[in-house]
Amino acid sequence: NYSTIGFIGLGVMGFPMVENLCKKLSDSVRIYVFDVSTSTVEELSSRTSGRAEACSSSKEVAEKSDVVMSMVPEGSHVRSVYLTPGTGVLAADLSNKLLIDCSTIDTATSLEVADAIAKQHPTASFYDAPVSGGNLGAQKATLTFMVGCAESDPKFPMLQGLLGMMGNPDAIFACGGQSLGLTAKLCNNYCSGLIAIATSEAMNIGMKSGMDPRVLAKVFHASTAQSAICDKWCPVPGICPEAPASKGYQGGFKIQLMRKDFGLAVDAAKRVGVDLALGEKGLETYTAAMNDPRCKDLDSRVVYRHLGGDEN
Ligand code: NAD
């Protein structure tokens, strides 16, 4: 049970996740937030009419909250949020607190943070719980959560209830144990990253042969090339009106984050001895796309542009 909840990292994902918490949590639950960008904290506070209360450090959030969630870009940021002496989460009294990191990072960093928490605060619990569904899923509270715990974990029902306010309650998965939520997420993004490249290339073949991409997308939808990428996040502009591709590739999942996740998945494959037929090629493609000035900071499906796709 909790009467206070904290959230650290209010970007593309964290901001709308907190907005949903503000709408769905009972009025008696206080919500504390922090981001290194003070203007973002102020904007969220005003958008929620003060319900999201601004804090000045991760430590302050952790001091004030029974449950602490974090959603920052990379392992280095997670380390900074939790481990920075004096201002990090670990500097607070974490007795009996529940800590949930939703960032997509490498399992080694997550296990290091879990270990540091267990040593210094043995009554606190730390979970990895990365998400899928992008900015739209965060806004609409339809995210999938991949939780690093066993199905039998006594706290899992409570986690399902809480995470279900920001996601699809039927898509909160116990992935088996500590850090396996992250493993599930990296496997998912390896797969969806390759599907985005394959869909872009296949669309290119069809269009350059004279096909209308809208017809081709319908064929894929009804056939074996069907995928969430094709149905909801089509890399070709004008196919899915809500997809970033139809909005100049603005918003969505930044190309550098896809490059990061893809690289983490390739590293994970090496660690467990899985040979990848497409891993190095995919990594090379996302690295080149990330460094392509026409793709900088845009949604990862802009890989279609990098691969020479027609945007008319
Ligand atoms: P983002 O860059 O939009 O937001 C990250 C936020 O964290 C920023 O507001 C930044 O100021 C803040 N931050 C960074 N370091 C901090 C620190 N030390 N203390 C406090 N705040 C700090 O990133 P995002 O798109 O929201 O992604 C967050 C995580 O979610 C990433 O790991 C990403 O891979 C994952 N993810 C993103 C998407 C997506 O579609 N954007 C989808 C699924 C998962």
Coordinates of C-alpha atoms and ligand atoms in Angstrom, one line a residue:
N1 CA 0.0 0.0 0.0
Y2 CA 1.2 3.5 -0.8
S3 CA 0.0 7.0 -0.1
T4 CA 2.8 8.8 -2.0
I5 CA 4.4 8.1 -5.4
G6 CA 7.4 9.6 -7.0
F7 CA 8.5 9.8 -10.6
I8 CA 12.0 10.7 -12.0
G9 CA 12.5 11.5 -15.7
L10 CA 9.7 13.4 -17.4
G11 CA 10.6 13.0 -21.1
V12 CA 8.6 11.7 -24.1
M13 CA 7.5 8.7 -21.9
G14 CA 7.7 9.9 -18.3
F15 CA 5.6 13.0 -18.8
P16 CA 2.4 11.3 -20.2
M17 CA 2.9 8.4 -17.7
V18 CA 2.7 10.9 -14.8
E19 CA -0.3 12.6 -16.4
N20 CA -2.1 9.3 -16.4
L21 CA -1.2 8.6 -12.8
C22 CA -2.6 12.1 -11.9
K23 CA -5.9 11.2 -13.6
K24 CA -6.2 7.7 -12.2
L25 CA -4.8 7.7 -8.7
S26 CA -7.2 8.6 -5.9
D27 CA -6.9 12.2 -4.8
S28 CA -5.4 11.1 -1.4
V29 CA -2.2 9.9 -3.1
R30 CA 0.4 12.6 -3.4
I31 CA 2.7 12.6 -6.5
Y32 CA 6.3 14.0 -6.5
V33 CA 8.3 14.5 -9.6
F34 CA 11.9 15.4 -10.6
D35 CA 13.7 16.0 -13.9
V36 CA 17.1 17.6 -14.5
S37 CA 15.2 19.9 -16.9
T38 CA 13.4 22.3 -14.5
S39 CA 11.3 23.8 -17.3
T40 CA 9.8 20.3 -17.9
V41 CA 9.0 19.9 -14.2
E42 CA 7.3 23.3 -14.2
E43 CA 5.3 22.4 -17.3
L44 CA 4.1 19.1 -15.9
S45 CA 3.2 20.7 -12.6
S46 CA 1.1 23.4 -14.4
R47 CA -0.5 20.9 -16.8
T48 CA -1.6 18.8 -13.8
S49 CA -2.8 21.9 -11.9
G50 CA -0.2 21.3 -9.2
R51 CA -1.0 17.7 -8.6
A52 CA 2.5 16.7 -9.7
E53 CA 4.6 18.3 -7.0
A54 CA 8.1 19.5 -8.0
C55 CA 11.1 18.2 -6.2
S56 CA 14.7 19.4 -6.5
S57 CA 16.5 16.1 -6.6
S58 CA 16.0 12.4 -7.0
K59 CA 16.8 12.0 -3.3
E60 CA 14.0 14.4 -2.4
V61 CA 11.5 12.4 -4.5
A62 CA 12.7 9.2 -2.8
E63 CA 12.5 10.7 0.7
K64 CA 8.9 11.8 0.1
S65 CA 7.6 8.7 -1.8
D66 CA 6.6 5.2 -0.8
V67 CA 7.0 4.1 -4.4
V68 CA 9.6 5.6 -6.7
M69 CA 9.5 5.2 -10.5
S70 CA 12.3 6.3 -12.9
M71 CA 12.2 6.7 -16.7
V72 CA 15.5 8.1 -18.1
P73 CA 17.4 7.4 -21.3
E74 CA 20.5 5.2 -20.6
G75 CA 22.4 3.2 -18.0
S76 CA 24.6 6.3 -17.2
H77 CA 21.4 8.3 -16.3
V78 CA 20.0 5.4 -14.2
R79 CA 23.3 5.3 -12.3
S80 CA 23.2 9.0 -11.8
V81 CA 19.5 9.0 -10.6
Y82 CA 20.2 6.2 -8.0
L83 CA 23.9 6.3 -7.1
T84 CA 24.9 10.0 -7.1
P85 CA 26.3 10.7 -3.6
G86 CA 24.2 13.2 -1.7
T87 CA 21.4 13.7 -4.3
G88 CA 20.7 10.2 -5.6
V89 CA 17.8 7.9 -4.6
L90 CA 20.2 5.8 -2.5
A91 CA 21.0 8.9 -0.3
A92 CA 17.4 8.8 1.0
D93 CA 16.0 6.5 3.7
L94 CA 14.5 3.7 1.6
S95 CA 13.1 1.5 4.4
N96 CA 10.3 -0.7 2.9
K97 CA 10.1 1.4 -0.2
L98 CA 9.4 0.1 -3.7
L99 CA 11.6 1.3 -6.5
I100 CA 10.7 0.6 -10.2
D101 CA 13.0 1.5 -13.1
C102 CA 11.2 1.6 -16.4
S103 CA 14.3 2.8 -18.5
T104 CA 15.6 0.5 -21.2
I105 CA 19.2 -0.1 -20.2
D106 CA 21.8 -2.9 -20.1
T107 CA 21.1 -5.6 -17.5
A108 CA 24.6 -5.2 -15.9
T109 CA 23.8 -1.6 -14.8
S110 CA 20.4 -2.6 -13.5
L111 CA 21.8 -5.5 -11.5
E112 CA 24.5 -3.2 -10.1
V113 CA 21.9 -0.7 -8.9
A114 CA 19.8 -3.6 -7.5
D115 CA 22.8 -4.8 -5.6
A116 CA 23.7 -1.4 -4.2
I117 CA 20.1 -1.0 -3.0
A118 CA 20.1 -4.4 -1.4
K119 CA 23.3 -3.8 0.4
Q120 CA 22.4 -0.3 1.8
H121 CA 18.7 -0.7 2.2
P122 CA 17.8 -4.4 2.7
T123 CA 14.1 -3.7 3.2
A124 CA 13.7 -1.9 -0.1
S125 CA 12.7 -3.7 -3.3
F126 CA 13.9 -2.8 -6.8
Y127 CA 12.4 -3.9 -10.0
D128 CA 13.3 -3.4 -13.7
A129 CA 10.1 -2.8 -15.6
P130 CA 10.8 -1.4 -19.1
V131 CA 7.9 -0.7 -21.5
S132 CA 6.8 -1.0 -25.1
G133 CA 4.2 1.1 -26.9
G134 CA 6.0 4.4 -27.5
N135 CA 4.7 7.9 -26.8
L136 CA 1.2 7.1 -28.1
G137 CA 1.0 4.1 -25.7
A138 CA 2.2 6.3 -22.9
Q139 CA -0.4 9.0 -23.7
K140 CA -3.3 6.5 -24.1
A141 CA -2.2 4.3 -21.1
T142 CA -1.8 1.2 -23.3
L143 CA 1.8 0.4 -22.6
T144 CA 3.2 -3.1 -22.2
F145 CA 5.3 -3.6 -19.0
M146 CA 8.0 -6.2 -18.8
V147 CA 8.7 -6.7 -15.1
G148 CA 11.9 -8.4 -13.8
C149 CA 10.2 -10.7 -11.2
A150 CA 8.7 -14.1 -10.8
E151 CA 4.9 -14.5 -11.3
S152 CA 4.8 -15.7 -7.7
D153 CA 6.5 -12.5 -6.4
P154 CA 4.2 -11.3 -3.5
K155 CA 4.5 -7.7 -4.8
F156 CA 3.5 -8.6 -8.4
P157 CA -0.3 -8.1 -7.9
M158 CA 0.4 -4.6 -6.5
L159 CA 2.8 -3.8 -9.4
Q160 CA 0.1 -5.0 -11.9
G161 CA -2.4 -2.6 -10.3
L162 CA 0.0 0.4 -10.3
L163 CA 1.5 -0.2 -13.8
G164 CA -1.9 -1.0 -15.2
M165 CA -2.8 2.7 -14.7
M166 CA -0.2 3.6 -17.3
G167 CA -0.5 0.6 -19.4
N168 CA -2.7 -2.2 -20.7
P169 CA -3.7 -4.2 -17.5
D170 CA -3.6 -7.4 -19.6
A171 CA 0.0 -6.7 -20.7
I172 CA 1.9 -6.5 -17.5
F173 CA 4.2 -9.5 -17.7
A174 CA 6.3 -11.1 -14.9
C175 CA 9.3 -12.1 -17.0
G176 CA 10.8 -14.6 -14.5
G177 CA 13.4 -12.8 -12.3
Q178 CA 15.6 -9.7 -11.7
S179 CA 16.7 -8.1 -14.9
L180 CA 14.7 -10.4 -17.2
G181 CA 12.2 -7.6 -17.9
L182 CA 15.1 -5.8 -19.6
T183 CA 16.0 -9.0 -21.4
A184 CA 12.4 -9.2 -22.8
K185 CA 12.5 -5.6 -23.8
L186 CA 15.9 -5.9 -25.7
C187 CA 14.6 -9.1 -27.5
N188 CA 11.5 -7.2 -28.5
N189 CA 13.4 -4.2 -29.8
Y190 CA 15.9 -6.3 -31.7
C191 CA 12.9 -7.9 -33.5
S192 CA 10.9 -4.7 -34.0
G193 CA 14.1 -2.8 -35.2
L194 CA 14.7 -5.4 -37.9
I195 CA 11.0 -5.4 -38.9
A196 CA 11.2 -1.6 -39.4
I197 CA 14.2 -2.1 -41.7
A198 CA 12.6 -5.0 -43.6
T199 CA 9.2 -3.1 -43.9
S200 CA 11.1 0.0 -45.2
E201 CA 13.0 -2.1 -47.8
A202 CA 10.0 -4.0 -48.9
M203 CA 7.9 -0.8 -49.3
N204 CA 10.8 0.6 -51.4
I205 CA 10.8 -2.4 -53.7
G206 CA 7.0 -2.1 -54.1
M207 CA 6.9 1.6 -54.7
K208 CA 9.8 1.8 -57.0
S209 CA 8.1 -0.9 -59.0
G210 CA 5.0 1.3 -59.3
M211 CA 2.8 0.2 -56.4
D212 CA 0.7 2.5 -54.3
P213 CA 2.1 2.2 -50.7
R214 CA -1.4 2.3 -49.2
V215 CA -2.4 -0.8 -51.2
L216 CA 0.9 -2.5 -50.3
A217 CA 0.3 -1.7 -46.6
K218 CA -3.2 -3.3 -46.8
V219 CA -1.7 -6.4 -48.5
F220 CA 0.8 -6.7 -45.6
H221 CA -1.9 -6.2 -43.0
A222 CA -3.9 -9.1 -44.5
S223 CA -0.9 -11.3 -45.2
T224 CA 2.2 -12.8 -43.6
A225 CA 4.2 -9.4 -43.5
Q226 CA 1.6 -8.0 -41.0
S227 CA 3.2 -6.4 -38.0
A228 CA 2.7 -3.6 -35.4
I229 CA 5.3 -1.6 -37.4
C230 CA 3.2 -1.9 -40.6
D231 CA -0.2 -1.4 -38.8
K232 CA 0.6 1.4 -36.3
W233 CA 4.1 2.7 -37.0
C234 CA 4.5 2.5 -40.7
P235 CA 7.8 4.0 -41.8
V236 CA 6.3 5.4 -45.0
P237 CA 4.7 8.8 -44.5
G238 CA 0.9 9.0 -45.1
I239 CA 0.0 5.4 -44.3
C240 CA -0.8 5.6 -40.6
P241 CA -2.1 9.2 -39.9
E242 CA -1.1 9.0 -36.2
A243 CA 2.4 7.6 -36.8
P244 CA 5.5 9.8 -36.5
A245 CA 6.3 9.1 -40.2
S246 CA 3.1 11.1 -41.1
K247 CA 4.2 14.0 -38.9
G248 CA 7.7 14.6 -40.3
Y249 CA 9.0 11.8 -38.0
Q250 CA 8.5 14.1 -35.0
G251 CA 7.8 12.5 -31.6
G252 CA 7.9 8.8 -31.2
F253 CA 11.0 6.7 -30.4
K254 CA 14.2 8.6 -31.3
I255 CA 16.6 6.9 -33.7
Q256 CA 19.5 7.1 -31.2
L257 CA 17.4 5.2 -28.6
M258 CA 16.7 2.5 -31.2
R259 CA 20.5 2.4 -31.9
K260 CA 21.1 2.0 -28.2
D261 CA 18.6 -0.8 -27.7
F262 CA 19.7 -2.6 -30.8
G263 CA 23.3 -2.4 -29.6
L264 CA 22.3 -3.7 -26.1
A265 CA 20.5 -6.7 -27.7
V266 CA 23.6 -7.5 -29.9
D267 CA 25.8 -7.3 -26.7
A268 CA 23.3 -9.6 -24.9
A269 CA 23.5 -12.1 -27.8
K270 CA 27.3 -12.2 -27.5
R271 CA 27.1 -12.7 -23.8
V272 CA 24.9 -15.8 -24.1
G273 CA 26.6 -17.2 -27.2
V274 CA 23.7 -16.6 -29.7
D275 CA 25.0 -16.1 -33.3
L276 CA 23.0 -13.4 -35.1
A277 CA 22.6 -13.5 -38.9
L278 CA 21.3 -9.9 -39.1
G279 CA 22.6 -8.3 -35.8
E280 CA 25.8 -6.6 -37.2
K281 CA 24.0 -5.4 -40.3
G282 CA 21.1 -4.0 -38.3
L283 CA 23.5 -2.2 -36.0
E284 CA 25.4 -0.8 -38.9
T285 CA 22.2 0.4 -40.5
Y286 CA 20.9 2.1 -37.3
T287 CA 24.3 3.6 -36.6
A288 CA 24.5 5.1 -40.1
A289 CA 20.9 6.3 -39.9
M290 CA 21.5 8.0 -36.5
N291 CA 24.5 9.9 -38.0
D292 CA 22.6 10.8 -41.2
P293 CA 21.8 14.6 -40.8
R294 CA 18.4 14.0 -42.5
C295 CA 17.5 11.7 -39.6
K296 CA 18.9 13.4 -36.6
D297 CA 16.8 13.2 -33.4
L298 CA 13.8 11.9 -35.4
D299 CA 11.6 8.8 -34.8
S300 CA 13.5 5.6 -35.5
R301 CA 11.3 4.7 -38.4
V302 CA 13.1 7.5 -40.3
V303 CA 15.4 4.6 -41.2
Y304 CA 13.1 4.5 -44.2
R305 CA 14.4 7.9 -45.3
H306 CA 18.0 6.8 -44.7
L307 CA 17.4 3.8 -46.9
G308 CA 16.3 6.0 -49.8
G309 CA 12.5 5.8 -49.4
D310 CA 10.2 7.9 -51.4
E311 CA 8.3 10.4 -49.3
N312 CA 5.9 12.0 -51.7
Ligands
NAD1 P1 13.6 11.4 -23.2 O1 15.0 11.7 -23.6 O2 12.4 12.0 -23.9 O3 13.3 11.7 -21.6 C1 14.3 11.4 -20.6 C2 14.1 12.4 -19.5 O4 15.0 12.0 -18.5 C3 14.5 13.8 -20.0 O5 13.4 14.7 -19.6 C4 15.7 14.1 -19.2 O6 15.9 15.5 -18.8 C5 15.6 13.2 -18.0 N1 16.8 12.9 -17.3 C6 18.0 12.5 -17.8 N2 18.9 12.3 -16.8 C7 18.3 12.6 -15.6 C8 18.7 12.5 -14.3 N3 19.9 12.2 -13.9 N4 17.8 12.9 -13.4 C9 16.5 13.3 -13.7 N5 16.1 13.3 -15.0 C10 16.9 13.0 -15.9 O7 13.5 9.7 -23.3 P2 12.2 8.8 -23.4 O8 11.8 8.7 -24.8 O9 11.2 9.3 -22.4 O10 12.8 7.4 -23.0 C11 13.1 7.1 -21.7 C12 13.4 5.6 -21.6 O11 12.3 4.9 -22.1 C13 14.6 5.2 -22.5 O12 15.4 4.2 -21.9 C14 13.9 4.6 -23.8 O13 14.7 3.7 -24.4 C15 12.7 4.0 -23.2 N6 11.6 3.9 -24.1 C16 11.2 4.9 -24.9 C17 10.2 4.8 -25.8 C18 9.8 5.9 -26.8 O14 9.0 5.6 -27.7 N7 10.2 7.1 -26.6 C19 9.4 3.6 -25.9 C20 9.8 2.6 -25.0 C21 10.9 2.7 -24.1

